[in-house]
Amino acid sequence: MKSRQISFSPPDITEEEIKEVAEAMRSGWITTGPRTKKLESQIADFCHTSKAVCLNSATAALELTLRVLGIGEGDEVITSAYTYTASASVIDHVGAKIVLVDTAKDSWEMDYDALEKAINEKTKAIIPVDLGGVPCDYDKIKAIVEAKKDLFQPNNKIQQAMGRIAITADAAHAFGASYKGQPIGAVADFTSFSFHAVKNFTTAEGGAVVWKDINGIDNEEIYHQYQLFSLHGQSKDALAKTKLGAWEYDIKGPWYKCNMTDIMAAIGLVQMKRYPEMLKRRKEIISKYNEAFKGMSIQTLMHYSEDHQSSGHLYLVRLLGLGEEERNAFITKMAEHGVATNVHYKPLPMHTAYKNLGFDIKNCPNAYKQYQNEVTLPLHTKLTDEDVDYIIENFKEVYQDVKA
Ligand SMILES: *Cc1c(COP(=O)(O)O)cnc(C)c1O
């Protein structure tokens, strides 16, 4: 029965990445340095932005973005109930209030009417999530923050210059996606990417943030603020201190430590070269799945349309008509057939941490419905065509089996 063993999301690392990491290690510079700076410049080019900052995770990128915007105690930030904890936990980290919005009916995307209603004079940012690599409806979100401009009360210079709620996207899944012809990164005000080992593009651990130019704000100033926050508030990084006689530095604030190392960046520099091909392969696999599942009683994410191109990160499927227990039985059976699957996501109000913060899944009935019969199929660039055929065949068989 089990003729193959298919893992869910193994990293796609070639000899080329290994060689570049070895070269970084031999170079004498292993922490943040020339390779990190080079990767930042390539990411900014890729995203059509002026600058990029590489950090140790998307979580750090999201959190530091809230800090750059001066968001903290007394403020509110809105995100989706249907996401990974990092989209919301960072709001708590900075001392602001987490506001979770349910998904729209039969959708994995935030209910935009509910989003609009959740906005008040304390709201400082919205963190939309490009689930599975599919961009949110950014035009709609922009129209909402524009319509709520009068309520907005800025509390730092950048917020003042923006004059409205900031859109600080969690694009952990969406590096390489595009919305209405523009790369994700050039769409929201600030956009955070994850390069964690299971993501499309990896540096083992890692992340980056990019932002759109803000009228009246110097990009170098924003860049410098991220540098300070990510390196102890220290006025000079290790590379700057190597200049002759330049030992002295100042500590500008008692801040954080979440920089990217050149060893991580070495992996990223090679992934960058390979990434267009990797995105293409993901698209091929998605087309194969879509074609094979036509006419079945399922709901999937729409990865590609005239308006958007996904990064093809996750293949979410709803097994329509099934409940939580049957879905779990489906996952077990798939595992018995050698296919690892997953669930994205158990809505945040169902987790202990969010229950303890007072959230209740009863207030997110749509998110619960999306979750109860959701299963995510393997989608990665280590899959052969034969693997994909095997997954399809077993998917159909096990679904029939569980439904019966
Ligand atoms: C992976 C992930 C993150 C966190 O990324 P890290 O780089 O591990 O911090 C945030 N949001 C979503 C939706 C994710 O899937």
Short mmCIF file of C-alpha atoms and ligand atoms in Angstrom, two decimals:
data_model
loop_
_atom_site.label_atom_id
_atom_site.label_comp_id
_atom_site.label_asym_id
_atom_site.label_seq_id
_atom_site.Cartn_x
_atom_site.Cartn_y
_atom_site.Cartn_z
CA MET A 1 0.00 0.00 0.00
CA LYS A 2 2.79 2.39 0.95
CA SER A 3 4.93 2.47 -2.18
CA ARG A 4 6.26 5.99 -1.62
CA GLN A 5 7.23 8.17 1.30
CA ILE A 6 6.42 11.81 0.59
CA SER A 7 7.37 14.46 3.09
CA PHE A 8 5.37 17.62 3.54
CA SER A 9 7.88 20.38 2.95
CA PRO A 10 11.57 19.43 2.87
CA PRO A 11 14.07 22.21 2.17
CA ASP A 12 15.31 22.38 -1.42
CA ILE A 13 19.07 22.80 -0.99
CA THR A 14 21.59 22.03 -3.74
CA GLU A 15 25.37 21.69 -3.77
CA GLU A 16 25.48 25.31 -4.87
CA GLU A 17 24.01 26.57 -1.56
CA ILE A 18 26.38 24.28 0.34
CA LYS A 19 29.36 25.67 -1.58
CA GLU A 20 28.33 29.28 -0.94
CA VAL A 21 27.88 28.61 2.79
CA ALA A 22 31.35 27.03 2.89
CA GLU A 23 32.76 30.09 1.13
CA ALA A 24 31.10 32.40 3.63
CA MET A 25 32.63 30.39 6.45
CA ARG A 26 36.08 30.46 4.86
CA SER A 27 35.83 34.18 4.16
CA GLY A 28 36.41 35.15 7.78
CA TRP A 29 33.07 36.97 7.96
CA ILE A 30 30.20 34.83 9.26
CA THR A 31 27.80 37.25 10.96
CA THR A 32 25.93 40.20 9.35
CA GLY A 33 28.20 41.56 6.63
CA PRO A 34 28.70 41.75 2.87
CA ARG A 35 26.55 38.74 1.96
CA THR A 36 23.61 40.01 4.03
CA LYS A 37 23.90 43.45 2.41
CA LYS A 38 24.03 41.86 -1.05
CA LEU A 39 20.95 39.76 -0.32
CA GLU A 40 19.12 42.87 0.93
CA SER A 41 19.85 44.68 -2.29
CA GLN A 42 18.69 41.71 -4.40
CA ILE A 43 15.47 41.39 -2.37
CA ALA A 44 14.74 45.12 -2.80
CA ASP A 45 15.25 44.77 -6.58
CA PHE A 46 13.06 41.67 -6.68
CA CYS A 47 10.28 43.47 -4.77
CA HIS A 48 10.64 46.81 -6.64
CA THR A 49 11.33 48.67 -3.39
CA SER A 50 14.10 51.11 -2.47
CA LYS A 51 15.41 49.08 0.46
CA ALA A 52 15.12 45.75 2.25
CA VAL A 53 16.23 44.66 5.69
CA CYS A 54 17.21 41.03 6.35
CA LEU A 55 16.51 39.68 9.83
CA ASN A 56 16.45 36.30 11.56
CA SER A 57 12.72 35.68 10.91
CA ALA A 58 9.46 37.04 9.59
CA THR A 59 8.36 37.34 13.19
CA ALA A 60 11.19 39.79 13.88
CA ALA A 61 10.34 41.65 10.67
CA LEU A 62 6.67 41.99 11.68
CA GLU A 63 7.49 43.00 15.23
CA LEU A 64 10.17 45.54 14.33
CA THR A 65 7.82 47.05 11.77
CA LEU A 66 5.28 47.76 14.51
CA ARG A 67 8.11 49.27 16.56
CA VAL A 68 9.36 51.40 13.65
CA LEU A 69 5.80 52.69 13.41
CA GLY A 70 5.84 53.55 17.12
CA ILE A 71 2.98 51.16 17.91
CA GLY A 72 2.63 50.05 21.53
CA GLU A 73 0.50 50.30 24.62
CA GLY A 74 -2.94 51.85 24.07
CA ASP A 75 -2.91 50.98 20.35
CA GLU A 76 -4.86 48.31 18.49
CA VAL A 77 -3.70 46.21 15.54
CA ILE A 78 -6.00 44.02 13.48
CA THR A 79 -5.18 40.69 11.90
CA SER A 80 -6.96 37.55 10.72
CA ALA A 81 -8.16 34.81 13.07
CA TYR A 82 -7.08 32.35 10.38
CA THR A 83 -3.30 32.49 10.48
CA TYR A 84 -0.17 31.38 12.22
CA THR A 85 0.42 32.75 15.72
CA ALA A 86 3.26 35.06 14.62
CA SER A 87 0.85 37.36 12.74
CA ALA A 88 -0.80 38.16 16.08
CA SER A 89 1.78 37.48 18.79
CA VAL A 90 3.95 40.37 17.56
CA ILE A 91 1.08 42.75 18.40
CA ASP A 92 1.21 41.47 21.96
CA HIS A 93 5.03 41.74 22.01
CA VAL A 94 4.86 45.50 21.45
CA GLY A 95 2.15 45.90 24.10
CA ALA A 96 -0.71 46.72 21.73
CA LYS A 97 -4.13 45.03 21.71
CA ILE A 98 -4.69 42.14 19.31
CA VAL A 99 -7.93 42.43 17.34
CA LEU A 100 -8.84 39.27 15.41
CA VAL A 101 -11.23 39.33 12.47
CA ASP A 102 -13.16 36.29 11.21
CA THR A 103 -12.80 35.10 7.63
CA ALA A 104 -15.51 35.82 5.08
CA LYS A 105 -18.04 33.05 4.51
CA ASP A 106 -16.49 30.15 2.54
CA SER A 107 -13.22 32.04 2.31
CA TRP A 108 -9.78 31.87 3.89
CA GLU A 109 -9.45 35.62 3.61
CA MET A 110 -10.48 38.17 6.24
CA ASP A 111 -14.07 39.37 6.12
CA TYR A 112 -13.41 42.90 4.89
CA ASP A 113 -16.72 44.25 6.21
CA ALA A 114 -15.82 42.93 9.65
CA LEU A 115 -12.36 44.44 9.24
CA GLU A 116 -13.87 47.85 8.55
CA LYS A 117 -16.15 47.55 11.58
CA ALA A 118 -13.20 46.60 13.83
CA ILE A 119 -11.44 49.90 13.15
CA ASN A 120 -11.56 52.66 15.77
CA GLU A 121 -9.43 55.66 16.79
CA LYS A 122 -6.93 53.32 18.50
CA THR A 123 -6.28 51.25 15.37
CA LYS A 124 -2.74 51.83 14.09
CA ALA A 125 -2.06 48.94 11.72
CA ILE A 126 -3.65 46.04 9.86
CA ILE A 127 -1.70 42.83 9.28
CA PRO A 128 -3.27 41.07 6.28
CA VAL A 129 -2.00 37.54 5.63
CA ASP A 130 -1.26 36.26 2.12
CA LEU A 131 -2.32 32.72 2.96
CA GLY A 132 -0.61 30.00 0.95
CA GLY A 133 1.07 32.69 -1.15
CA VAL A 134 -2.20 34.14 -2.45
CA PRO A 135 -2.29 37.94 -2.13
CA CYS A 136 -5.15 39.48 -0.14
CA ASP A 137 -7.51 41.97 -1.74
CA TYR A 138 -5.18 44.93 -1.17
CA ASP A 139 -7.28 47.42 -3.12
CA LYS A 140 -10.12 46.73 -0.74
CA ILE A 141 -7.92 47.08 2.35
CA LYS A 142 -6.47 50.34 0.98
CA ALA A 143 -9.96 51.69 0.34
CA ILE A 144 -10.94 50.83 3.92
CA VAL A 145 -7.97 52.58 5.56
CA GLU A 146 -8.54 55.56 3.26
CA ALA A 147 -12.22 55.71 4.30
CA LYS A 148 -11.24 55.61 7.99
CA LYS A 149 -8.62 58.36 7.71
CA ASP A 150 -10.56 60.80 9.88
CA LEU A 151 -10.40 58.47 12.88
CA PHE A 152 -6.64 58.04 12.67
CA GLN A 153 -4.48 59.50 15.44
CA PRO A 154 -0.76 59.27 14.60
CA ASN A 155 1.77 58.74 17.38
CA ASN A 156 5.08 59.07 15.58
CA LYS A 157 6.65 60.85 12.62
CA ILE A 158 6.13 58.01 10.15
CA GLN A 159 2.48 57.57 11.13
CA GLN A 160 2.10 61.33 10.79
CA ALA A 161 3.57 61.27 7.28
CA MET A 162 1.29 58.37 6.30
CA GLY A 163 -1.81 59.99 7.82
CA ARG A 164 -3.73 56.74 8.03
CA ILE A 165 -3.65 53.18 9.38
CA ALA A 166 -0.57 51.31 8.11
CA ILE A 167 -0.92 48.10 6.13
CA THR A 168 1.90 45.89 7.44
CA ALA A 169 1.46 42.64 5.51
CA ASP A 170 2.39 39.20 6.76
CA ALA A 171 3.69 37.83 3.48
CA ALA A 172 5.59 34.99 5.17
CA HIS A 173 4.20 32.74 2.41
CA ALA A 174 4.15 35.18 -0.47
CA PHE A 175 7.71 36.00 -1.53
CA GLY A 176 7.55 36.15 -5.32
CA ALA A 177 3.77 36.60 -5.55
CA SER A 178 2.21 39.54 -7.36
CA TYR A 179 -0.98 41.57 -7.17
CA LYS A 180 -2.34 43.47 -10.18
CA GLY A 181 1.06 43.36 -11.86
CA GLN A 182 3.06 44.51 -8.85
CA PRO A 183 5.29 42.26 -6.80
CA ILE A 184 4.20 41.59 -3.22
CA GLY A 185 6.47 43.94 -1.32
CA ALA A 186 5.49 46.89 -3.49
CA VAL A 187 1.80 46.62 -2.59
CA ALA A 188 1.33 47.00 1.19
CA ASP A 189 3.06 49.80 3.15
CA PHE A 190 5.39 47.32 4.86
CA THR A 191 5.75 43.65 3.91
CA SER A 192 7.43 40.87 5.88
CA PHE A 193 8.69 37.61 4.36
CA SER A 194 9.78 34.38 6.01
CA PHE A 195 12.78 32.33 4.91
CA HIS A 196 12.18 29.61 7.48
CA ALA A 197 13.15 26.07 6.44
CA VAL A 198 9.61 25.08 5.37
CA LYS A 199 8.95 28.19 3.29
CA ASN A 200 9.33 28.48 -0.51
CA PHE A 201 12.63 30.31 -0.29
CA THR A 202 14.85 29.52 2.64
CA THR A 203 17.90 30.69 4.56
CA ALA A 204 17.27 27.94 7.18
CA GLU A 205 15.88 30.59 9.52
CA GLY A 206 15.44 34.12 8.30
CA GLY A 207 13.18 36.82 7.05
CA ALA A 208 13.11 40.22 5.44
CA VAL A 209 11.05 43.36 5.41
CA VAL A 210 10.53 45.81 2.58
CA TRP A 211 8.45 48.97 2.45
CA LYS A 212 7.09 51.49 0.01
CA ASP A 213 8.58 54.97 -0.05
CA ILE A 214 6.77 57.32 2.34
CA ASN A 215 6.47 60.96 1.36
CA GLY A 216 8.59 63.09 3.68
CA ILE A 217 10.44 60.15 5.27
CA ASP A 218 14.02 59.24 4.37
CA ASN A 219 14.37 55.52 3.57
CA GLU A 220 17.84 55.52 5.12
CA GLU A 221 16.27 56.61 8.39
CA ILE A 222 13.82 53.70 8.35
CA TYR A 223 16.63 51.32 7.40
CA HIS A 224 18.81 52.62 10.21
CA GLN A 225 15.99 52.22 12.74
CA TYR A 226 15.57 48.54 11.79
CA GLN A 227 19.37 48.12 12.15
CA LEU A 228 19.30 49.67 15.61
CA PHE A 229 16.35 47.59 16.77
CA SER A 230 17.89 44.37 15.44
CA LEU A 231 21.37 44.87 16.92
CA HIS A 232 21.06 45.94 20.57
CA GLY A 233 20.43 49.58 19.69
CA GLN A 234 24.13 49.79 18.84
CA SER A 235 25.05 52.73 16.61
CA LYS A 236 27.68 50.77 14.60
CA ASP A 237 27.45 47.20 13.43
CA ALA A 238 30.41 44.82 13.62
CA LEU A 239 31.45 45.59 10.04
CA ALA A 240 31.50 49.36 10.63
CA LYS A 241 33.58 48.83 13.77
CA THR A 242 36.30 47.02 11.79
CA LYS A 243 37.30 50.31 10.14
CA LEU A 244 40.65 51.52 11.52
CA GLY A 245 40.24 53.21 14.87
CA ALA A 246 36.44 53.08 14.74
CA TRP A 247 35.95 51.21 17.98
CA GLU A 248 33.56 53.62 19.65
CA TYR A 249 29.80 53.16 19.50
CA ASP A 250 26.76 54.39 21.33
CA ILE A 251 23.74 52.39 22.55
CA LYS A 252 20.68 54.32 21.39
CA GLY A 253 18.12 52.17 23.21
CA PRO A 254 17.92 48.91 25.21
CA TRP A 255 16.76 47.01 22.14
CA TYR A 256 16.73 43.60 20.50
CA LYS A 257 18.89 41.03 18.73
CA CYS A 258 17.50 39.50 15.56
CA ASN A 259 19.97 40.15 12.73
CA MET A 260 20.62 37.81 9.80
CA THR A 261 24.07 36.22 9.56
CA ASP A 262 26.17 35.97 6.39
CA ILE A 263 25.96 32.19 6.62
CA MET A 264 22.17 32.43 6.29
CA ALA A 265 22.50 35.06 3.56
CA ALA A 266 24.83 32.74 1.62
CA ILE A 267 21.97 30.23 1.29
CA GLY A 268 19.64 33.04 0.25
CA LEU A 269 21.96 34.37 -2.47
CA VAL A 270 21.90 31.00 -4.21
CA GLN A 271 18.16 30.51 -3.62
CA MET A 272 17.66 33.90 -5.26
CA LYS A 273 19.25 32.62 -8.50
CA ARG A 274 17.15 29.47 -8.46
CA TYR A 275 13.90 31.08 -7.32
CA PRO A 276 12.22 31.90 -10.65
CA GLU A 277 12.57 28.22 -11.67
CA MET A 278 11.29 27.09 -8.29
CA LEU A 279 8.20 29.32 -8.59
CA LYS A 280 7.56 27.89 -12.06
CA ARG A 281 7.73 24.34 -10.77
CA ARG A 282 5.27 25.16 -7.97
CA LYS A 283 2.87 26.53 -10.55
CA GLU A 284 3.17 23.32 -12.59
CA ILE A 285 2.34 21.16 -9.58
CA ILE A 286 -0.65 23.33 -8.68
CA SER A 287 -1.97 23.03 -12.25
CA LYS A 288 -1.62 19.27 -12.05
CA TYR A 289 -3.57 19.16 -8.78
CA ASN A 290 -6.25 21.55 -10.07
CA GLU A 291 -6.69 19.52 -13.23
CA ALA A 292 -6.90 16.19 -11.38
CA PHE A 293 -9.39 17.42 -8.78
CA LYS A 294 -11.81 19.06 -11.22
CA GLY A 295 -15.42 18.22 -10.42
CA MET A 296 -14.65 16.84 -6.95
CA SER A 297 -16.49 18.06 -3.89
CA ILE A 298 -13.66 20.25 -2.60
CA GLN A 299 -12.67 23.89 -2.22
CA THR A 300 -9.11 25.01 -2.96
CA LEU A 301 -7.26 28.31 -2.96
CA MET A 302 -7.27 30.20 -6.23
CA HIS A 303 -3.55 30.64 -6.81
CA TYR A 304 -3.60 32.34 -10.20
CA SER A 305 -5.97 34.78 -11.87
CA GLU A 306 -5.85 37.81 -14.10
CA ASP A 307 -5.40 39.94 -10.97
CA HIS A 308 -2.87 37.92 -9.06
CA GLN A 309 -0.07 35.40 -9.20
CA SER A 310 0.54 33.38 -6.07
CA SER A 311 3.94 32.21 -4.87
CA GLY A 312 2.34 28.75 -4.76
CA HIS A 313 3.33 28.09 -1.17
CA LEU A 314 0.52 25.87 0.14
CA TYR A 315 -2.16 23.75 -1.50
CA LEU A 316 -5.11 24.08 0.87
CA VAL A 317 -8.10 21.82 0.30
CA ARG A 318 -11.47 21.73 2.03
CA LEU A 319 -13.02 18.27 2.03
CA LEU A 320 -16.56 19.55 1.77
CA GLY A 321 -19.08 17.86 4.01
CA LEU A 322 -16.50 16.39 6.39
CA GLY A 323 -16.14 17.37 10.04
CA GLU A 324 -13.04 17.70 12.19
CA GLU A 325 -12.83 14.02 13.14
CA GLU A 326 -13.24 12.75 9.59
CA ARG A 327 -10.62 15.24 8.43
CA ASN A 328 -8.25 13.92 11.05
CA ALA A 329 -9.00 10.36 9.92
CA PHE A 330 -8.19 11.46 6.37
CA ILE A 331 -4.80 12.78 7.51
CA THR A 332 -4.00 9.54 9.33
CA LYS A 333 -4.95 7.45 6.30
CA MET A 334 -2.88 9.60 3.97
CA ALA A 335 0.07 9.10 6.32
CA GLU A 336 -0.51 5.33 6.17
CA HIS A 337 -0.26 5.66 2.40
CA GLY A 338 3.05 7.45 2.83
CA VAL A 339 1.81 10.99 2.18
CA ALA A 340 2.44 13.63 4.85
CA THR A 341 -0.28 16.29 4.97
CA ASN A 342 -0.97 19.15 7.34
CA VAL A 343 -3.59 21.65 8.52
CA HIS A 344 -3.31 25.39 7.85
CA TYR A 345 -4.51 26.65 10.25
CA LYS A 346 -6.22 25.89 13.48
CA PRO A 347 -7.75 29.36 14.00
CA LEU A 348 -5.99 31.39 16.70
CA PRO A 349 -9.00 31.56 19.09
CA MET A 350 -8.77 27.74 19.43
CA HIS A 351 -5.25 27.91 20.92
CA THR A 352 -4.65 28.20 24.67
CA ALA A 353 -2.68 31.45 24.39
CA TYR A 354 -5.53 33.22 22.59
CA LYS A 355 -8.24 31.70 24.78
CA ASN A 356 -6.31 33.12 27.73
CA LEU A 357 -6.40 36.52 26.02
CA GLY A 358 -10.19 36.24 25.91
CA PHE A 359 -10.75 35.07 22.33
CA ASP A 360 -13.51 32.56 21.59
CA ILE A 361 -13.89 30.59 18.37
CA LYS A 362 -17.67 31.13 18.63
CA ASN A 363 -16.99 34.66 17.39
CA CYS A 364 -15.24 33.30 14.30
CA PRO A 365 -17.74 30.78 12.89
CA ASN A 366 -16.50 31.14 9.31
CA ALA A 367 -12.88 30.51 10.26
CA TYR A 368 -13.97 27.40 12.14
CA LYS A 369 -15.82 26.10 9.08
CA GLN A 370 -12.76 26.66 6.88
CA TYR A 371 -10.63 24.81 9.40
CA GLN A 372 -12.79 21.82 10.30
CA ASN A 373 -12.37 20.06 6.95
CA GLU A 374 -9.12 21.64 5.76
CA VAL A 375 -6.12 19.62 4.75
CA THR A 376 -2.93 20.83 3.07
CA LEU A 377 -1.23 18.62 0.48
CA PRO A 378 2.52 18.44 -0.13
CA LEU A 379 3.64 21.20 -2.47
CA HIS A 380 7.36 21.69 -2.91
CA THR A 381 10.16 21.61 -5.45
CA LYS A 382 11.51 18.20 -4.39
CA LEU A 383 8.35 16.50 -5.72
CA THR A 384 8.71 14.57 -8.98
CA ASP A 385 5.80 14.26 -11.43
CA GLU A 386 5.44 10.65 -10.25
CA ASP A 387 5.17 11.83 -6.64
CA VAL A 388 2.43 14.26 -7.63
CA ASP A 389 0.54 11.50 -9.47
CA TYR A 390 0.90 9.29 -6.42
CA ILE A 391 -0.48 12.00 -4.12
CA ILE A 392 -3.42 12.61 -6.46
CA GLU A 393 -4.27 8.93 -6.71
CA ASN A 394 -4.14 8.44 -2.95
CA PHE A 395 -6.00 11.68 -2.26
CA LYS A 396 -8.93 10.48 -4.37
CA GLU A 397 -8.93 7.00 -2.90
CA VAL A 398 -8.67 8.11 0.74
CA TYR A 399 -11.30 10.85 0.30
CA GLN A 400 -13.76 8.28 -1.12
CA ASP A 401 -12.90 5.98 1.74
CA VAL A 402 -13.42 8.55 4.49
CA LYS A 403 -16.65 9.88 2.98
CA ALA A 404 -18.15 6.37 2.74
C1 LIG B 1 6.07 30.93 9.00
C2 LIG B 1 5.12 32.02 9.27
C3 LIG B 1 5.45 33.13 10.04
C4 LIG B 1 6.72 33.21 10.84
O1 LIG B 1 7.85 33.11 10.08
P1 LIG B 1 9.24 33.00 10.85
O2 LIG B 1 10.25 33.32 9.80
O3 LIG B 1 9.33 31.58 11.33
O4 LIG B 1 9.23 33.96 11.96
C5 LIG B 1 4.56 34.17 10.14
N1 LIG B 1 3.36 34.12 9.55
C6 LIG B 1 2.97 33.06 8.83
C7 LIG B 1 1.64 33.08 8.18
C8 LIG B 1 3.83 31.96 8.68
O5 LIG B 1 3.43 30.88 8.02
#
